[in-house]
Coordinates of C-alpha atoms and ligand atoms in Angstrom, one line a residue:
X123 CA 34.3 -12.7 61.2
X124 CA 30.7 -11.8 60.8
X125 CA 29.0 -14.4 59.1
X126 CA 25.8 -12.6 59.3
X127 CA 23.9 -13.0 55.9
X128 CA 23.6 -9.8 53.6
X129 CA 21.4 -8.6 51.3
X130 CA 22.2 -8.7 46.7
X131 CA 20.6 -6.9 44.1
X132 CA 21.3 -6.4 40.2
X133 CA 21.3 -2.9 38.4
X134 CA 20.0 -3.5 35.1
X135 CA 20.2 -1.5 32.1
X136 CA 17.7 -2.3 29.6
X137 CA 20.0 -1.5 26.8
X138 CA 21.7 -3.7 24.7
X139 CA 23.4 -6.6 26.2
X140 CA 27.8 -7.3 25.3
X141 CA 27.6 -6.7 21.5
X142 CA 31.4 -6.2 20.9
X143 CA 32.1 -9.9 20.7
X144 CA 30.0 -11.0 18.4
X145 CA 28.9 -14.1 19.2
X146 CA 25.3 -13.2 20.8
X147 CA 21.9 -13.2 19.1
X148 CA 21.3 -11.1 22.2
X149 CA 22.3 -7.9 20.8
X150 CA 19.7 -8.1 18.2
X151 CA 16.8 -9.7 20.0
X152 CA 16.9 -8.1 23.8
X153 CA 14.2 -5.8 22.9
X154 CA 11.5 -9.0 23.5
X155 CA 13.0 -9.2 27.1
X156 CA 13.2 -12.4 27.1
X157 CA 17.3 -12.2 27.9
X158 CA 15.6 -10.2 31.0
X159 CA 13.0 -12.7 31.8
X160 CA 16.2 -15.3 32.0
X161 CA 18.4 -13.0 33.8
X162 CA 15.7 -12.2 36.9
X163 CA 15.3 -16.0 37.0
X164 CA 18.5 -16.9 37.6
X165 CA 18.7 -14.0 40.1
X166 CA 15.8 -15.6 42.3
X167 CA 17.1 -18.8 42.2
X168 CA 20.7 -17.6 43.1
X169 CA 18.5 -16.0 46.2
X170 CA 18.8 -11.7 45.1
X171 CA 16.4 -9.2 47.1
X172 CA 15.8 -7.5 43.8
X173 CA 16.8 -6.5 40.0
X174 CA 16.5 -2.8 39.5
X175 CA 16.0 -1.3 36.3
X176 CA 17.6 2.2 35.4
X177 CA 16.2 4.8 33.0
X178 CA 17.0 7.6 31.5
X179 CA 14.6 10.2 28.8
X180 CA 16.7 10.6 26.2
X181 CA 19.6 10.6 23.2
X182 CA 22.4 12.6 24.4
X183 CA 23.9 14.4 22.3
X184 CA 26.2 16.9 24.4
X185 CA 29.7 15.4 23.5
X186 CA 30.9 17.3 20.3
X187 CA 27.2 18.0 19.8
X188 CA 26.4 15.2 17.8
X189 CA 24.4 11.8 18.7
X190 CA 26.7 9.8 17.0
X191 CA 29.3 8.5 18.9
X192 CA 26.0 8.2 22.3
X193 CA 24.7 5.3 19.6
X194 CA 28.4 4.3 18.2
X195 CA 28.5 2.9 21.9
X196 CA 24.8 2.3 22.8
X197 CA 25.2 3.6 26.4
X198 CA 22.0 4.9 27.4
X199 CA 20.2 4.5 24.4
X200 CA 18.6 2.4 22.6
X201 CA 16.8 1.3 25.4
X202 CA 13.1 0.5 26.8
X203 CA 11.3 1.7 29.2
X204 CA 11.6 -0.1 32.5
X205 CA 7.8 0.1 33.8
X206 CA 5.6 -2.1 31.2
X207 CA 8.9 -4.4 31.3
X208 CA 8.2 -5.2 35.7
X209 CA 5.1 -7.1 34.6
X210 CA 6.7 -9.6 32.6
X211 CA 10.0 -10.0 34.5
X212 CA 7.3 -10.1 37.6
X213 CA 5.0 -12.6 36.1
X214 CA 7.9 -15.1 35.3
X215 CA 9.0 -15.0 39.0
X216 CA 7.5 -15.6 42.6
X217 CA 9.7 -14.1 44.7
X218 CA 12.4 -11.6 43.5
X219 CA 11.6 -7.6 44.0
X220 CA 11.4 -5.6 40.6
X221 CA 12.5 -1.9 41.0
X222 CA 11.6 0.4 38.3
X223 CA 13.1 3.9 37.6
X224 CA 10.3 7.1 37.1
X225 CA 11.5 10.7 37.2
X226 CA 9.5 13.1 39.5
X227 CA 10.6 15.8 36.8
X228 CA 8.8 14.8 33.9
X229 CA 5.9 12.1 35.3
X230 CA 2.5 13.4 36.9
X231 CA 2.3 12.5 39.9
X232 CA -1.3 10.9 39.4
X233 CA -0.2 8.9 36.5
X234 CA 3.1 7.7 38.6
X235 CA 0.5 6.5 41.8
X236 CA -1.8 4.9 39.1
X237 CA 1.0 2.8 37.5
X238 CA 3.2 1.6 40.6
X239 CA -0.1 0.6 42.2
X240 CA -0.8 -1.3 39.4
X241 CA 2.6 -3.0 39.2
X242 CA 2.1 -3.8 43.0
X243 CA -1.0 -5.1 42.4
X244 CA 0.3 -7.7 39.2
X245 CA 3.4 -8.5 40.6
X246 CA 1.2 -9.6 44.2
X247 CA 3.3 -6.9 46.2
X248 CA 7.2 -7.5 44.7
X249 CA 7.8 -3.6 43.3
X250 CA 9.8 -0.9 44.1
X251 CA 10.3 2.6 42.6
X252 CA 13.8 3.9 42.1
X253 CA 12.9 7.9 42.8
X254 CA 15.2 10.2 40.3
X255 CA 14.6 13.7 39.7
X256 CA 16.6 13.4 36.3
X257 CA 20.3 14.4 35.3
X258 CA 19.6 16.1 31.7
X259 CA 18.4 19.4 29.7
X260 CA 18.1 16.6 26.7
X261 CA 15.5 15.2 28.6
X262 CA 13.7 18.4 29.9
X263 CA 13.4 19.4 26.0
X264 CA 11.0 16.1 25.8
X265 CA 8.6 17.3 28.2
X266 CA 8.4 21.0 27.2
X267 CA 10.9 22.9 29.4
X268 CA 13.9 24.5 28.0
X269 CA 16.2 23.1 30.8
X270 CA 15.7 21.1 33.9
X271 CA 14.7 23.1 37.2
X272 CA 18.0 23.3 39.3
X273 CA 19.5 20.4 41.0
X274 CA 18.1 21.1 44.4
X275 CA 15.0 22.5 43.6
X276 CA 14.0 19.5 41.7
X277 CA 14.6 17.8 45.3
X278 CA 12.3 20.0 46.5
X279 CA 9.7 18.9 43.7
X280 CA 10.0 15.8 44.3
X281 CA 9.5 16.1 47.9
X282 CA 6.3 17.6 47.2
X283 CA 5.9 14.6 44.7
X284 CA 6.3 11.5 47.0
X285 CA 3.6 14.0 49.6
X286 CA 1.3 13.5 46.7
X287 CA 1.5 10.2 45.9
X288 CA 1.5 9.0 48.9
X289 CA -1.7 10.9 49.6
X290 CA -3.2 9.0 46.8
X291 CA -2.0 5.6 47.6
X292 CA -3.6 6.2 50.8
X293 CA -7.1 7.4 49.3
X294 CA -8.2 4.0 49.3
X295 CA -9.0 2.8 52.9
X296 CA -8.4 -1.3 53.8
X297 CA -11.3 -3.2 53.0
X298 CA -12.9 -0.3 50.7
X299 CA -13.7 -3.4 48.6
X300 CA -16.6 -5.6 49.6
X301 CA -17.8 -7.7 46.7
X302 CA -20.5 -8.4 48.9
X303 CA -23.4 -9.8 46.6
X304 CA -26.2 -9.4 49.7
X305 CA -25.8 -5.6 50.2
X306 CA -24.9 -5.3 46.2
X307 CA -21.8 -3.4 46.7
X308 CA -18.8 -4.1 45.3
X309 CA -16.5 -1.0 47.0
X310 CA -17.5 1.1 49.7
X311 CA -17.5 5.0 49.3
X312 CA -17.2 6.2 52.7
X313 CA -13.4 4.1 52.4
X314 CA -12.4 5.9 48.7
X315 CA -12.0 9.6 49.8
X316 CA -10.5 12.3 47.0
X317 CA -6.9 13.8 48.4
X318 CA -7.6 17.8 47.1
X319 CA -4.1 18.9 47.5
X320 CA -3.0 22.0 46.3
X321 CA 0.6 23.0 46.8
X322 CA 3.4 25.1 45.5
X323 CA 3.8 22.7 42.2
X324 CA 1.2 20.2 42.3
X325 CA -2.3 20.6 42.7
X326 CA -4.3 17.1 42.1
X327 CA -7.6 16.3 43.4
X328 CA -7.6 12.3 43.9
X329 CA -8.8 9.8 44.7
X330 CA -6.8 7.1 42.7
X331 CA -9.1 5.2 40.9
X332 CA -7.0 1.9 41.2
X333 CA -7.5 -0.2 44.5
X334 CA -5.4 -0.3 47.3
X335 CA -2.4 -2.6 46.3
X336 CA -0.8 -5.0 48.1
X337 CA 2.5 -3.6 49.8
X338 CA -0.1 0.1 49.8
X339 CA 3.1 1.4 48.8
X340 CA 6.0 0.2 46.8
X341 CA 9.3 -0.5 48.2
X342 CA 11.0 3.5 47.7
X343 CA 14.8 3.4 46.7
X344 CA 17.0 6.3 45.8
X345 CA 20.5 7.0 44.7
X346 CA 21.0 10.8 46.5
X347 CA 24.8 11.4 47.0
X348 CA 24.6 15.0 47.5
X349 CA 23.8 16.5 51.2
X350 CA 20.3 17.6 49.9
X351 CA 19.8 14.0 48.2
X352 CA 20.7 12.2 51.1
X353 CA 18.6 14.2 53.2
X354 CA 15.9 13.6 50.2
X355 CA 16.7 9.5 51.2
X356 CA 17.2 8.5 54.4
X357 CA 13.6 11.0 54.7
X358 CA 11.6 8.2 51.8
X359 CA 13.5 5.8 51.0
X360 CA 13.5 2.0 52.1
X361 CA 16.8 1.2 50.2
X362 CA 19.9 3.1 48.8
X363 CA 22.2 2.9 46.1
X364 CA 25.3 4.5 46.3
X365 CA 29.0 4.4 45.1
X366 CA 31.7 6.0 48.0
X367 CA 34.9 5.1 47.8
X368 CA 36.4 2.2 49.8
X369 CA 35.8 0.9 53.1
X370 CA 35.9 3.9 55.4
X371 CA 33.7 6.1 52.4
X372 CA 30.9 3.3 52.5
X373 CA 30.9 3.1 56.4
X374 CA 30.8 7.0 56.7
X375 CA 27.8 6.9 53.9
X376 CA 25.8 4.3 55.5
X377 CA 26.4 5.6 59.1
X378 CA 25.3 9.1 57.9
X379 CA 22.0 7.8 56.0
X380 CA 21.2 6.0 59.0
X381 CA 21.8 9.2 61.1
X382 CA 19.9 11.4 59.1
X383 CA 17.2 8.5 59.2
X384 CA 16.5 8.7 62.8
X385 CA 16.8 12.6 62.8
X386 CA 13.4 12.0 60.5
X387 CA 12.1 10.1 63.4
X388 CA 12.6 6.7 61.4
X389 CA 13.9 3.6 62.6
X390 CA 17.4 3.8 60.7
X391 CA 16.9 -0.7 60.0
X392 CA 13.9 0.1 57.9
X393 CA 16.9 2.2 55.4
X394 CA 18.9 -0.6 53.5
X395 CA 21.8 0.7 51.9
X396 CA 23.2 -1.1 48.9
X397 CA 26.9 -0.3 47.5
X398 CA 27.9 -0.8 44.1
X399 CA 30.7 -3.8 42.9
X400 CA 31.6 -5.0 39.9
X401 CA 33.3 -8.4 41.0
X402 CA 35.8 -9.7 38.5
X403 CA 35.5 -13.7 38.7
X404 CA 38.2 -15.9 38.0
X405 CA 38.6 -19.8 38.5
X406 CA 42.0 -18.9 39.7
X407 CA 43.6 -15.6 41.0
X408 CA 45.8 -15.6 37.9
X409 CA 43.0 -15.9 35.4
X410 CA 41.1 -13.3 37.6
X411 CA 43.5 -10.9 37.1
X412 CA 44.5 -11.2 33.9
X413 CA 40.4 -10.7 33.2
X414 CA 41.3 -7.4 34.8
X415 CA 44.1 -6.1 33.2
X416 CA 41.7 -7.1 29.9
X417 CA 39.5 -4.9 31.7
X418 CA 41.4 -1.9 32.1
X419 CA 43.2 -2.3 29.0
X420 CA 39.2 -2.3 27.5
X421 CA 38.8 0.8 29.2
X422 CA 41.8 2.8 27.7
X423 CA 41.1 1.8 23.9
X424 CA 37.5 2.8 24.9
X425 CA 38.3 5.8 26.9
X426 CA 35.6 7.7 24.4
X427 CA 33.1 6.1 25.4
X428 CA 33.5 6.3 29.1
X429 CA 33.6 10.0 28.5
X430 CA 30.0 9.8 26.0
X431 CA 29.0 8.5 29.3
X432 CA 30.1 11.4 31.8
X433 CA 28.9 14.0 28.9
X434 CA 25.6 12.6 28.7
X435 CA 24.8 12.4 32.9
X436 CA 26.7 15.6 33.8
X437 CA 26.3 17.2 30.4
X438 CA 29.3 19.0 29.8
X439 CA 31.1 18.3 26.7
X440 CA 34.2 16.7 27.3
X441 CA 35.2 16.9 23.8
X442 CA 36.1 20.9 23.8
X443 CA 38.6 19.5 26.9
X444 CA 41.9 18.6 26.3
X445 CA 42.2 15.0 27.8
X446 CA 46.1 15.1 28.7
X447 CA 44.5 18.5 31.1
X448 CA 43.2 17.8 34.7
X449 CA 39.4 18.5 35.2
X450 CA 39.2 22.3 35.4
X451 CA 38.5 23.2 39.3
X452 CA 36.1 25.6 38.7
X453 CA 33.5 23.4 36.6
X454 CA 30.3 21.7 37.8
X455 CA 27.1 20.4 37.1
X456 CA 23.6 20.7 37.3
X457 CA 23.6 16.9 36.1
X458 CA 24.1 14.1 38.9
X459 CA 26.6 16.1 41.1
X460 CA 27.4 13.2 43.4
X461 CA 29.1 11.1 40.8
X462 CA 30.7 14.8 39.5
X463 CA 32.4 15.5 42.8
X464 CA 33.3 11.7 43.8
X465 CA 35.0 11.5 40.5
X466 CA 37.0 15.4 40.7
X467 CA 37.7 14.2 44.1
X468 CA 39.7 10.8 43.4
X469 CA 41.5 11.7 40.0
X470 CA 41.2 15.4 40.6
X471 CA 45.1 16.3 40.1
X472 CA 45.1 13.7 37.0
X473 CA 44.7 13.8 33.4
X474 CA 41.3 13.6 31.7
X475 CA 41.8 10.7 29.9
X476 CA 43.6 8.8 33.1
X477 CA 40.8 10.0 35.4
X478 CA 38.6 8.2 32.7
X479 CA 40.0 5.5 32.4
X480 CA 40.9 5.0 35.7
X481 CA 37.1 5.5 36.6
X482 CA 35.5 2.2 37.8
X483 CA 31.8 2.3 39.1
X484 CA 31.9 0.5 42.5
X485 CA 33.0 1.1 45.7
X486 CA 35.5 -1.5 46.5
X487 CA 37.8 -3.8 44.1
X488 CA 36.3 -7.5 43.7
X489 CA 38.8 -9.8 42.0
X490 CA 39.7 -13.5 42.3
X491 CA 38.1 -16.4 42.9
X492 CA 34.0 -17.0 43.9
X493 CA 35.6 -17.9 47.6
X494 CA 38.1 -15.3 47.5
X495 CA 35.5 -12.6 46.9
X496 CA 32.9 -14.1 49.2
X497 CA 35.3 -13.7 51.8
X498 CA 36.3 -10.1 51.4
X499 CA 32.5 -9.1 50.7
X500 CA 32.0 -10.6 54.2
X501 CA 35.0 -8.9 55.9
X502 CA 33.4 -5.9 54.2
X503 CA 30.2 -6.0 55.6
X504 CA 31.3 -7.1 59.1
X505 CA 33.0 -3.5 58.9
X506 CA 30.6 -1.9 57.5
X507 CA 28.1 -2.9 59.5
X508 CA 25.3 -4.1 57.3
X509 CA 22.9 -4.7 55.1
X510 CA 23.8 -5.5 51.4
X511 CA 25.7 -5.0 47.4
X512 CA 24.4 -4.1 44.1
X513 CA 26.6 -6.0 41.2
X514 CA 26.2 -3.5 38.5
X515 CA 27.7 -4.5 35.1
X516 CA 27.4 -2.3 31.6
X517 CA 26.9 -3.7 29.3
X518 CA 26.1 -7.3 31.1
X519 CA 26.2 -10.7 29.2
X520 CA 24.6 -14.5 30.1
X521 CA 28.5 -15.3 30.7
X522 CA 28.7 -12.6 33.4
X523 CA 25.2 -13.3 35.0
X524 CA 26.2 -17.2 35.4
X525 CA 29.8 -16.0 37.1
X526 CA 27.9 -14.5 39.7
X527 CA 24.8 -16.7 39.8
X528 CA 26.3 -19.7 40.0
X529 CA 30.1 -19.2 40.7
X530 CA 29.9 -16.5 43.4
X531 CA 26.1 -16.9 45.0
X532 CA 26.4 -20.3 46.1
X533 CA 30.2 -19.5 47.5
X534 CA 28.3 -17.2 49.7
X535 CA 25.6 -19.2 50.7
X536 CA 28.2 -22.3 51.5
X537 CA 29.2 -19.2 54.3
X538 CA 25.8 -18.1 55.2
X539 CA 26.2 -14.9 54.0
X540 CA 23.1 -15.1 51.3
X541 CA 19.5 -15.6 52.1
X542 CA 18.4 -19.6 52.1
X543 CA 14.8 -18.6 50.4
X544 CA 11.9 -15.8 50.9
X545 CA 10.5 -15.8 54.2
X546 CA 7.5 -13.0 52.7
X547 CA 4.9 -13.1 50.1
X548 CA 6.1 -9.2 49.7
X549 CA 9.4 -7.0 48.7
X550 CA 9.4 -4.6 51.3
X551 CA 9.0 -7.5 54.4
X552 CA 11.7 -9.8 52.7
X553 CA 13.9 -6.8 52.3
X554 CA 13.4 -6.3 56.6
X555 CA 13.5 -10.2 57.1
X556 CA 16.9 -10.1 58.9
Ligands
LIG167 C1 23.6 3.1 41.5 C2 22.9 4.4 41.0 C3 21.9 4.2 40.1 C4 21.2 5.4 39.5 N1 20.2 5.2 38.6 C5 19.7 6.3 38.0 C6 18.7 6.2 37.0 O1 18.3 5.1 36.6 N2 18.2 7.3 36.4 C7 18.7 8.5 36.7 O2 18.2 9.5 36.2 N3 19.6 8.7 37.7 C8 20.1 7.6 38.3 N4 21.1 7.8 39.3 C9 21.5 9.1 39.7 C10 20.9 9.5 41.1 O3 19.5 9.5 41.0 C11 21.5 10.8 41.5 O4 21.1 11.8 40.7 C12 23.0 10.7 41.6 O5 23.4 9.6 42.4 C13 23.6 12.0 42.1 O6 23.1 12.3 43.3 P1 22.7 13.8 43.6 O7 21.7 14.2 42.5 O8 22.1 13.8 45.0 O9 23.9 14.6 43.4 C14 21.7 6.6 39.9 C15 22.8 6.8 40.8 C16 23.4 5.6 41.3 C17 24.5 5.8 42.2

């Protein structure tokens, strides 16, 4: 067995926490954060590399061409937008990297350098940009187009994006600040230098007008599961998050990112690759498992709004479909094609509604007890050959964060499988640190 330590992050939704039961002012209050300030606490204590926090730009509206059932189940909206919320989740921790989603679609690329330099300036060099091109006409309409450019040509935008911002990150030399009260400076021109680029879809003349920020550039993670966004990824991006099936899909995945990494001429270590679980914790085996079959039996009552979900990513109304039909072959997406293909390709000869239902977002069952899981996640990465999980849980509760915070985390550590503090002041070295 490996025993080597592995890295943990959280993908958080900032959405509405487990309403359904009842019992939470949560569901009400969320939108102050503070239920996110306590939930990245816990995570830094428990010892995680980083929370992420997903976005999307809009209220879908795409199954049966209504928003109502979208806010009957409060899936991706109401929610907040994740970059003003890093400062505060930054400011209560020390430690723990903050990963913020921005779309290369719909932000300018000077306003998107501006900000993330500023957020790795307050949180002292702890964020991270999660790079999406975006999944949704809904959210085009919001920014003026009539649709989204197609799926690989907004790749090739966003290519052109990270070129730019890049360019201005870097348009502020090391030590262009002085503050040097004998000459009477306080920054140094000949170190601040304007970028003038002009390309096929940006043109933007620089320089940035915010100083050089701690990590110069945040930590860049990405969730390409096609061939063009992988290439897009193991190209930019210091950590992945992705969802293949099983052991032998997350090995293949990892070993082609880190392939396609060194054909960029990059050393494939500095690409961390993150897969998705959703552990199911139990005290016992028998009370895990009976939280499962709660699970699943969840999931079949609430089959409508796993497919609000699919409708409002891939945007293709499910409800014209008849659910007891397979997926028709010839249909696709322009939405996140990845997640369209993984899911044709594992339920593809089943029924709508059983492919729904049967749909869980992770790549490898988790269920038992802390030890029992902390085992297999090790046995996993030993195989896989590295580097770390995402738990991702929607919608998430205080209940859930404490199973893993303080029922699984410390089952790892007592294996040394989890990290035993921060040996960096920054995201990006911690995230390298072994
Ligand atoms: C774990 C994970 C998190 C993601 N988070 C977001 C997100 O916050 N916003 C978004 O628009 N897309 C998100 N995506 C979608 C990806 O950016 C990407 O579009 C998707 O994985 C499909 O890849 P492809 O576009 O290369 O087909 C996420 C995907 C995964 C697997």
């Amino acid at each position: 067995m490996g025993a080597q330590p592995f890295r943990l992050g959280w993908f958080g939704n900032l959405t509405t926490p487990e309403w359904r039961t009842g019992w939470s002012e949560d569901a009400l209050t969320w939108t102050d954060a503070r239920y996110y300030v306590d939930m990245v606490q816990d995570m830094e204590r428990a010892g995680f590399d980083f929370m992420m926090l997903e976005d999307s730009l809009m209220v879908s509206d795409i199954y049966a061409g209504t928003a109502e059932l979208e806010l009957k189940h409060a899936i991706y909206a109401p929610k907040l937008d994740p970059v003003p919320v890093v400062s505060m989740l930054a400011y209560a921790t020390e430690h723990i990297g903050i990963v913020a989603t921005a779309s290369t679609t719909f932000y300018p690329p000077y306003l998107l350098a501006r900000a993330f330099s500023t957020l790795d300036h307050v949180t002292r060099g702890r964020v991270g940009w999660n790079i999406v091109t975006s999944s949704e006409d809904r959210a085009a309409q919001n920014f003026g187009m009539d649709k989204l450019p197609l799926h690989d040509k907004r790749y090739d935008i966003a290519e052109e994006f990270v070129e730019v911002v890049t360019a201005l990150w870097n348009s502020w030399e090391e030590k262009a600040i002085l503050a040097d009260p004998v000459s009477g400076y306080y920054a140094d021109h000949t170190k601040v230098a304007p970028i003038h680029h002009k390309g096929e879809y940006f043109s933007v003349r620089g320089p940035l007008n915010t100083p050089r920020s701690p990590q110069h550039k945040p930590v860049i993670c990405q969730a390409g599961a096609s061939p063009r966004g992988r290439a897009f990824a193991a190209k930019n991006a210091d950590m992945l998050l992705c969802i293949p099936n099983g052991l032998d899909g997350m090995k293949a995945y990892r070993d082609d990112i880190r392939a396609r990494a060194e054909s960029f001429g990059r050393n494939p270590d500095d690409v961390k690759v993150f897969f998705v679980v959703q552990p199911v914790i139990g005290k016992t085996m028998a009370e895990a498992e009976a939280k499962k079959a709660a699970f699943l039996a969840d999931k079949q009552r609430n089959f409508e709004a796993q497919m609000v979900h699919f409708a409002a990513i891939m945007e293709i109304d499910f409800s014209v479909l008849d659910p007891d039909l397979p997926i028709p072959d010839d249909m696709s997406t322009n939405g996140h094609q990845g997640t369209f293909e993984g899911w044709k390709e594992a339920f593809g000869g089943r029924s709508i509604k059983d492919a729904a239902s049967a749909m869980r977002v992770h790549s490898m069952e988790l269920v038992g007890t802390p030890d029992s899981i902390a085992e297999q996640m090790d046995e996993a990465m030993d195989y896989v050959g590295g580097d770390g999980f995402m738990f991702l849980s929607q919608p998430t509760s205080r209940e859930y964060i404490r199973e893993i915070t303080e029922g699984l985390c410390p089952a790892l550590r007592r294996r040394g499988l989890l990290r035993n503090g921060y040996s960096h002041p920054h995201f990006r070295d911690n995230l390298r640190s072994f």
